[in-house]
Amino acid sequence: MSITPETVLETLRRSADPEKASALSDRAGRSEALGVPPQVLENFAREWRQEVGFPDRLDLARALWAEPVFEASLMAAKLLTQARISDDTAVWDQICTWISEAETWAELDVLAGAGARRIAVDLSRMAVVHDLAKSERALDRRAALGLSLPLAKLAHPTEDEVSAIDDVLYWLTYALQDPDKDVSRMADSWLKSLGKHDRKRASMVRRVVQSRTNDR
């Protein structure tokens, strides 16, 4: 069976759970929530990634993002979540565009997961992350943390990756004190991930934040 936007939406609607949809209504923004269980979404995404290659998969994802359905937006991002993509410039550009359009934390977190894989193959893309970290929009600041999170989890980073981590730590000290609690909590999780294998840097960040707090 050909995988089209119509067949994807039909499949998602068949997997809908009205009770879960009601619980998701506040998180879905202006979109219709179907209440498809997260693991079901992930299973479909894995299957469709295998069946649809690029550039057709990017076209499919774009069509799904345009639909006013919460799970369709999540699926669009999941379809682009892949470690190795040949000539991924268009995919990276699309993820960045969608981050600026995202209206919910759930959409943003899936997009960050997809974008982080593109950063892993081209660290120069961290420039976009640093710009997001300075944004006035809380969703963008959270995106910066999600996009850079895999760096915090590297047990044996390369020299270039260590440099990228240090660049993040500069603004992470401010993210830890972000007035938006969703951002500050994610910043704290980012630092805890780093601290599991790099206590020295994690402790340094904590000291900077504490010093700044004491000076107020």
PDB file of C-alpha atoms in Angstrom:
ATOM      1  CA  MET A   1       0.000   0.000   0.000  1.00  0.00           C
ATOM      2  CA  SER A   2       1.283   3.425  -0.929  1.00  0.00           C
ATOM      3  CA  ILE A   3       1.968   5.669   2.071  1.00  0.00           C
ATOM      4  CA  THR A   4       0.252   9.006   1.462  1.00  0.00           C
ATOM      5  CA  PRO A   5      -0.871  11.789   3.798  1.00  0.00           C
ATOM      6  CA  GLU A   6      -4.411  10.449   3.470  1.00  0.00           C
ATOM      7  CA  THR A   7      -3.485   6.887   4.425  1.00  0.00           C
ATOM      8  CA  VAL A   8      -1.400   8.123   7.349  1.00  0.00           C
ATOM      9  CA  LEU A   9      -4.263  10.214   8.707  1.00  0.00           C
ATOM     10  CA  GLU A  10      -6.695   7.340   8.201  1.00  0.00           C
ATOM     11  CA  THR A  11      -4.378   5.002  10.114  1.00  0.00           C
ATOM     12  CA  LEU A  12      -3.933   7.515  12.934  1.00  0.00           C
ATOM     13  CA  ARG A  13      -7.685   8.039  13.232  1.00  0.00           C
ATOM     14  CA  ARG A  14      -8.237   4.274  13.462  1.00  0.00           C
ATOM     15  CA  SER A  15      -5.812   4.263  16.389  1.00  0.00           C
ATOM     16  CA  ALA A  16      -7.525   7.150  18.167  1.00  0.00           C
ATOM     17  CA  ASP A  17      -8.497   6.928  21.838  1.00  0.00           C
ATOM     18  CA  PRO A  18     -11.203   9.468  22.787  1.00  0.00           C
ATOM     19  CA  GLU A  19     -10.292   9.384  26.484  1.00  0.00           C
ATOM     20  CA  LYS A  20      -6.627  10.079  25.767  1.00  0.00           C
ATOM     21  CA  ALA A  21      -7.668  12.748  23.259  1.00  0.00           C
ATOM     22  CA  SER A  22      -9.595  14.575  25.961  1.00  0.00           C
ATOM     23  CA  ALA A  23      -6.583  14.481  28.262  1.00  0.00           C
ATOM     24  CA  LEU A  24      -4.368  15.806  25.458  1.00  0.00           C
ATOM     25  CA  SER A  25      -6.614  18.701  24.520  1.00  0.00           C
ATOM     26  CA  ASP A  26      -4.679  21.249  26.584  1.00  0.00           C
ATOM     27  CA  ARG A  27      -1.336  20.106  25.150  1.00  0.00           C
ATOM     28  CA  ALA A  28      -2.474  20.046  21.535  1.00  0.00           C
ATOM     29  CA  GLY A  29      -2.789  23.793  21.056  1.00  0.00           C
ATOM     30  CA  ARG A  30      -5.205  24.665  18.285  1.00  0.00           C
ATOM     31  CA  SER A  31      -4.928  21.235  16.674  1.00  0.00           C
ATOM     32  CA  GLU A  32      -7.317  18.317  16.983  1.00  0.00           C
ATOM     33  CA  ALA A  33      -5.947  15.637  19.307  1.00  0.00           C
ATOM     34  CA  LEU A  34      -6.743  12.032  18.428  1.00  0.00           C
ATOM     35  CA  GLY A  35      -5.249  10.418  21.507  1.00  0.00           C
ATOM     36  CA  VAL A  36      -3.006   7.951  19.674  1.00  0.00           C
ATOM     37  CA  PRO A  37      -0.759   6.266  22.290  1.00  0.00           C
ATOM     38  CA  PRO A  38       2.903   7.387  22.054  1.00  0.00           C
ATOM     39  CA  GLN A  39       4.239   3.882  21.447  1.00  0.00           C
ATOM     40  CA  VAL A  40       1.749   3.334  18.645  1.00  0.00           C
ATOM     41  CA  LEU A  41       2.908   6.580  17.033  1.00  0.00           C
ATOM     42  CA  GLU A  42       6.527   5.462  17.358  1.00  0.00           C
ATOM     43  CA  ASN A  43       5.785   2.067  15.846  1.00  0.00           C
ATOM     44  CA  PHE A  44       4.057   3.626  12.843  1.00  0.00           C
ATOM     45  CA  ALA A  45       6.902   6.105  12.396  1.00  0.00           C
ATOM     46  CA  ARG A  46       9.488   3.312  12.409  1.00  0.00           C
ATOM     47  CA  GLU A  47       7.488   1.361   9.835  1.00  0.00           C
ATOM     48  CA  TRP A  48       6.925   4.329   7.538  1.00  0.00           C
ATOM     49  CA  ARG A  49      10.553   5.465   7.726  1.00  0.00           C
ATOM     50  CA  GLN A  50      11.507   2.070   6.376  1.00  0.00           C
ATOM     51  CA  GLU A  51       8.913   2.142   3.616  1.00  0.00           C
ATOM     52  CA  VAL A  52       9.327   5.719   2.363  1.00  0.00           C
ATOM     53  CA  GLY A  53      12.710   7.070   1.343  1.00  0.00           C
ATOM     54  CA  PHE A  54      13.878  10.619   0.711  1.00  0.00           C
ATOM     55  CA  PRO A  55      12.904  12.961  -0.877  1.00  0.00           C
ATOM     56  CA  ASP A  56       9.384  11.478  -0.837  1.00  0.00           C
ATOM     57  CA  ARG A  57       9.449  11.193   2.944  1.00  0.00           C
ATOM     58  CA  LEU A  58      10.168  14.902   3.322  1.00  0.00           C
ATOM     59  CA  ASP A  59       7.192  15.684   1.093  1.00  0.00           C
ATOM     60  CA  LEU A  60       5.034  13.350   3.187  1.00  0.00           C
ATOM     61  CA  ALA A  61       6.196  15.008   6.400  1.00  0.00           C
ATOM     62  CA  ARG A  62       5.454  18.472   5.024  1.00  0.00           C
ATOM     63  CA  ALA A  63       1.926  17.445   4.097  1.00  0.00           C
ATOM     64  CA  LEU A  64       1.325  16.011   7.556  1.00  0.00           C
ATOM     65  CA  TRP A  65       2.663  19.105   9.321  1.00  0.00           C
ATOM     66  CA  ALA A  66       0.129  21.183   7.409  1.00  0.00           C
ATOM     67  CA  GLU A  67      -2.762  19.131   8.812  1.00  0.00           C
ATOM     68  CA  PRO A  68      -4.630  20.550  11.847  1.00  0.00           C
ATOM     69  CA  VAL A  69      -4.124  17.287  13.740  1.00  0.00           C
ATOM     70  CA  PHE A  70      -1.793  17.073  16.742  1.00  0.00           C
ATOM     71  CA  GLU A  71      -0.531  13.565  16.003  1.00  0.00           C
ATOM     72  CA  ALA A  72       0.030  14.439  12.348  1.00  0.00           C
ATOM     73  CA  SER A  73       2.497  17.148  13.433  1.00  0.00           C
ATOM     74  CA  LEU A  74       4.252  14.720  15.739  1.00  0.00           C
ATOM     75  CA  MET A  75       4.434  12.140  12.955  1.00  0.00           C
ATOM     76  CA  ALA A  76       5.895  14.715  10.567  1.00  0.00           C
ATOM     77  CA  ALA A  77       8.801  15.268  12.951  1.00  0.00           C
ATOM     78  CA  LYS A  78       9.206  11.557  13.679  1.00  0.00           C
ATOM     79  CA  LEU A  79       9.488  10.788   9.973  1.00  0.00           C
ATOM     80  CA  LEU A  80      12.561  13.044   9.857  1.00  0.00           C
ATOM     81  CA  THR A  81      14.146  11.493  12.957  1.00  0.00           C
ATOM     82  CA  GLN A  82      16.967   9.393  11.537  1.00  0.00           C
ATOM     83  CA  ALA A  83      20.682   9.205  12.229  1.00  0.00           C
ATOM     84  CA  ARG A  84      21.948   8.938   8.659  1.00  0.00           C
ATOM     85  CA  ILE A  85      20.394  10.936   5.844  1.00  0.00           C
ATOM     86  CA  SER A  86      22.264  11.549   2.625  1.00  0.00           C
ATOM     87  CA  ASP A  87      22.282  15.242   1.677  1.00  0.00           C
ATOM     88  CA  ASP A  88      20.281  16.352   4.723  1.00  0.00           C
ATOM     89  CA  THR A  89      20.322  20.119   4.162  1.00  0.00           C
ATOM     90  CA  ALA A  90      16.651  20.305   3.164  1.00  0.00           C
ATOM     91  CA  VAL A  91      15.684  18.173   6.158  1.00  0.00           C
ATOM     92  CA  TRP A  92      17.625  20.388   8.575  1.00  0.00           C
ATOM     93  CA  ASP A  93      16.155  23.548   7.076  1.00  0.00           C
ATOM     94  CA  GLN A  94      12.651  22.133   7.394  1.00  0.00           C
ATOM     95  CA  ILE A  95      13.165  21.157  11.026  1.00  0.00           C
ATOM     96  CA  CYS A  96      14.367  24.692  11.803  1.00  0.00           C
ATOM     97  CA  THR A  97      11.312  26.182  10.103  1.00  0.00           C
ATOM     98  CA  TRP A  98       8.965  23.937  12.044  1.00  0.00           C
ATOM     99  CA  ILE A  99      10.649  24.789  15.333  1.00  0.00           C
ATOM    100  CA  SER A 100       9.736  28.422  14.682  1.00  0.00           C
ATOM    101  CA  GLU A 101       6.132  27.366  13.932  1.00  0.00           C
ATOM    102  CA  ALA A 102       5.640  24.850  16.762  1.00  0.00           C
ATOM    103  CA  GLU A 103       2.985  25.781  19.304  1.00  0.00           C
ATOM    104  CA  THR A 104       3.359  23.007  21.866  1.00  0.00           C
ATOM    105  CA  TRP A 105       6.104  21.468  23.969  1.00  0.00           C
ATOM    106  CA  ALA A 106       5.297  18.021  22.564  1.00  0.00           C
ATOM    107  CA  GLU A 107       5.846  19.145  18.967  1.00  0.00           C
ATOM    108  CA  LEU A 108       9.006  20.943  19.931  1.00  0.00           C
ATOM    109  CA  ASP A 109      10.535  18.026  21.785  1.00  0.00           C
ATOM    110  CA  VAL A 110      10.062  15.644  18.851  1.00  0.00           C
ATOM    111  CA  LEU A 111      11.501  18.247  16.472  1.00  0.00           C
ATOM    112  CA  ALA A 112      14.476  18.703  18.785  1.00  0.00           C
ATOM    113  CA  GLY A 113      15.112  14.978  18.683  1.00  0.00           C
ATOM    114  CA  ALA A 114      15.082  15.048  14.893  1.00  0.00           C
ATOM    115  CA  GLY A 115      17.270  18.152  14.741  1.00  0.00           C
ATOM    116  CA  ALA A 116      19.808  16.794  17.211  1.00  0.00           C
ATOM    117  CA  ARG A 117      20.600  13.990  14.794  1.00  0.00           C
ATOM    118  CA  ARG A 118      21.349  16.515  12.076  1.00  0.00           C
ATOM    119  CA  ILE A 119      23.617  18.473  14.410  1.00  0.00           C
ATOM    120  CA  ALA A 120      25.520  15.282  15.237  1.00  0.00           C
ATOM    121  CA  VAL A 121      26.710  15.090  11.633  1.00  0.00           C
ATOM    122  CA  ASP A 122      27.452  18.825  11.312  1.00  0.00           C
ATOM    123  CA  LEU A 123      28.375  20.712  14.473  1.00  0.00           C
ATOM    124  CA  SER A 124      28.365  24.040  12.597  1.00  0.00           C
ATOM    125  CA  ARG A 125      24.582  23.861  12.971  1.00  0.00           C
ATOM    126  CA  MET A 126      25.017  24.658  16.657  1.00  0.00           C
ATOM    127  CA  ALA A 127      25.007  28.311  15.588  1.00  0.00           C
ATOM    128  CA  VAL A 128      21.242  27.969  15.165  1.00  0.00           C
ATOM    129  CA  VAL A 129      20.997  26.491  18.654  1.00  0.00           C
ATOM    130  CA  HIS A 130      22.829  29.431  20.219  1.00  0.00           C
ATOM    131  CA  ASP A 131      20.444  31.846  18.509  1.00  0.00           C
ATOM    132  CA  LEU A 132      17.442  29.899  19.819  1.00  0.00           C
ATOM    133  CA  ALA A 133      18.882  30.057  23.330  1.00  0.00           C
ATOM    134  CA  LYS A 134      18.729  33.871  23.175  1.00  0.00           C
ATOM    135  CA  SER A 135      15.151  33.987  21.856  1.00  0.00           C
ATOM    136  CA  GLU A 136      12.398  35.776  23.748  1.00  0.00           C
ATOM    137  CA  ARG A 137      10.120  32.821  23.038  1.00  0.00           C
ATOM    138  CA  ALA A 138      10.261  30.125  25.722  1.00  0.00           C
ATOM    139  CA  LEU A 139       9.575  27.405  23.156  1.00  0.00           C
ATOM    140  CA  ASP A 140      12.727  28.389  21.288  1.00  0.00           C
ATOM    141  CA  ARG A 141      14.825  28.347  24.452  1.00  0.00           C
ATOM    142  CA  ARG A 142      13.552  24.866  25.241  1.00  0.00           C
ATOM    143  CA  ALA A 143      14.348  23.830  21.670  1.00  0.00           C
ATOM    144  CA  ALA A 144      17.956  24.928  22.164  1.00  0.00           C
ATOM    145  CA  LEU A 145      18.234  22.588  25.128  1.00  0.00           C
ATOM    146  CA  GLY A 146      16.631  19.673  23.310  1.00  0.00           C
ATOM    147  CA  LEU A 147      18.753  20.110  20.205  1.00  0.00           C
ATOM    148  CA  SER A 148      21.973  20.138  22.237  1.00  0.00           C
ATOM    149  CA  LEU A 149      21.024  17.456  24.775  1.00  0.00           C
ATOM    150  CA  PRO A 150      22.894  14.601  23.030  1.00  0.00           C
ATOM    151  CA  LEU A 151      26.124  16.539  23.606  1.00  0.00           C
ATOM    152  CA  ALA A 152      25.500  16.403  27.352  1.00  0.00           C
ATOM    153  CA  LYS A 153      25.180  12.624  27.177  1.00  0.00           C
ATOM    154  CA  LEU A 154      28.478  11.978  25.379  1.00  0.00           C
ATOM    155  CA  ALA A 155      30.722   9.903  27.592  1.00  0.00           C
ATOM    156  CA  HIS A 156      33.762  10.320  25.343  1.00  0.00           C
ATOM    157  CA  PRO A 157      33.318  13.522  23.311  1.00  0.00           C
ATOM    158  CA  THR A 158      35.779  14.527  20.627  1.00  0.00           C
ATOM    159  CA  GLU A 159      37.711  17.772  20.870  1.00  0.00           C
ATOM    160  CA  ASP A 160      35.158  19.501  18.644  1.00  0.00           C
ATOM    161  CA  GLU A 161      32.302  18.141  20.737  1.00  0.00           C
ATOM    162  CA  VAL A 162      33.940  19.363  23.961  1.00  0.00           C
ATOM    163  CA  SER A 163      34.199  22.820  22.396  1.00  0.00           C
ATOM    164  CA  ALA A 164      30.504  22.655  21.478  1.00  0.00           C
ATOM    165  CA  ILE A 165      29.623  21.621  25.030  1.00  0.00           C
ATOM    166  CA  ASP A 166      31.566  24.546  26.482  1.00  0.00           C
ATOM    167  CA  ASP A 167      29.697  26.937  24.175  1.00  0.00           C
ATOM    168  CA  VAL A 168      26.407  25.583  25.529  1.00  0.00           C
ATOM    169  CA  LEU A 169      27.529  25.909  29.144  1.00  0.00           C
ATOM    170  CA  TYR A 170      27.836  29.674  28.779  1.00  0.00           C
ATOM    171  CA  TRP A 171      24.123  30.161  28.185  1.00  0.00           C
ATOM    172  CA  LEU A 172      23.082  27.125  30.211  1.00  0.00           C
ATOM    173  CA  THR A 173      23.876  29.112  33.361  1.00  0.00           C
ATOM    174  CA  TYR A 174      21.097  31.510  32.338  1.00  0.00           C
ATOM    175  CA  ALA A 175      18.734  28.735  31.230  1.00  0.00           C
ATOM    176  CA  LEU A 176      18.951  27.257  34.721  1.00  0.00           C
ATOM    177  CA  GLN A 177      17.464  30.516  36.018  1.00  0.00           C
ATOM    178  CA  ASP A 178      14.955  30.919  33.211  1.00  0.00           C
ATOM    179  CA  PRO A 179      11.659  32.436  34.404  1.00  0.00           C
ATOM    180  CA  ASP A 180       9.803  29.760  32.435  1.00  0.00           C
ATOM    181  CA  LYS A 181       9.823  26.670  34.647  1.00  0.00           C
ATOM    182  CA  ASP A 182       9.608  24.261  31.700  1.00  0.00           C
ATOM    183  CA  VAL A 183      12.847  25.742  30.375  1.00  0.00           C
ATOM    184  CA  SER A 184      14.672  25.836  33.725  1.00  0.00           C
ATOM    185  CA  ARG A 185      13.664  22.256  34.548  1.00  0.00           C
ATOM    186  CA  MET A 186      14.927  21.042  31.181  1.00  0.00           C
ATOM    187  CA  ALA A 187      18.171  22.965  31.720  1.00  0.00           C
ATOM    188  CA  ASP A 188      18.567  21.193  35.048  1.00  0.00           C
ATOM    189  CA  SER A 189      18.029  17.824  33.356  1.00  0.00           C
ATOM    190  CA  TRP A 190      20.625  18.786  30.716  1.00  0.00           C
ATOM    191  CA  LEU A 191      23.174  19.553  33.417  1.00  0.00           C
ATOM    192  CA  LYS A 192      22.420  16.338  35.318  1.00  0.00           C
ATOM    193  CA  SER A 193      23.046  14.371  32.113  1.00  0.00           C
ATOM    194  CA  LEU A 194      26.422  16.085  31.767  1.00  0.00           C
ATOM    195  CA  GLY A 195      27.250  15.513  35.415  1.00  0.00           C
ATOM    196  CA  LYS A 196      26.953  11.750  35.056  1.00  0.00           C
ATOM    197  CA  HIS A 197      30.281  11.656  33.232  1.00  0.00           C
ATOM    198  CA  ASP A 198      31.748  15.166  33.603  1.00  0.00           C
ATOM    199  CA  ARG A 199      31.331  16.263  37.193  1.00  0.00           C
ATOM    200  CA  LYS A 200      33.953  18.976  36.875  1.00  0.00           C
ATOM    201  CA  ARG A 201      32.067  20.967  34.236  1.00  0.00           C
ATOM    202  CA  ALA A 202      28.691  20.353  35.846  1.00  0.00           C
ATOM    203  CA  SER A 203      29.945  21.560  39.226  1.00  0.00           C
ATOM    204  CA  MET A 204      31.478  24.639  37.629  1.00  0.00           C
ATOM    205  CA  VAL A 205      28.111  25.585  36.132  1.00  0.00           C
ATOM    206  CA  ARG A 206      26.396  25.131  39.499  1.00  0.00           C
ATOM    207  CA  ARG A 207      28.972  27.389  41.142  1.00  0.00           C
ATOM    208  CA  VAL A 208      28.475  30.108  38.532  1.00  0.00           C
ATOM    209  CA  VAL A 209      24.725  30.051  39.041  1.00  0.00           C
ATOM    210  CA  GLN A 210      25.086  30.071  42.829  1.00  0.00           C
ATOM    211  CA  SER A 211      27.535  32.990  42.684  1.00  0.00           C
ATOM    212  CA  ARG A 212      25.151  34.953  40.487  1.00  0.00           C
ATOM    213  CA  THR A 213      22.298  34.242  42.907  1.00  0.00           C
ATOM    214  CA  ASN A 214      24.371  35.368  45.916  1.00  0.00           C
ATOM    215  CA  ASP A 215      25.284  38.641  44.170  1.00  0.00           C
ATOM    216  CA  ARG A 216      21.648  39.654  43.774  1.00  0.00           C
TER     217      ARG A 216
END
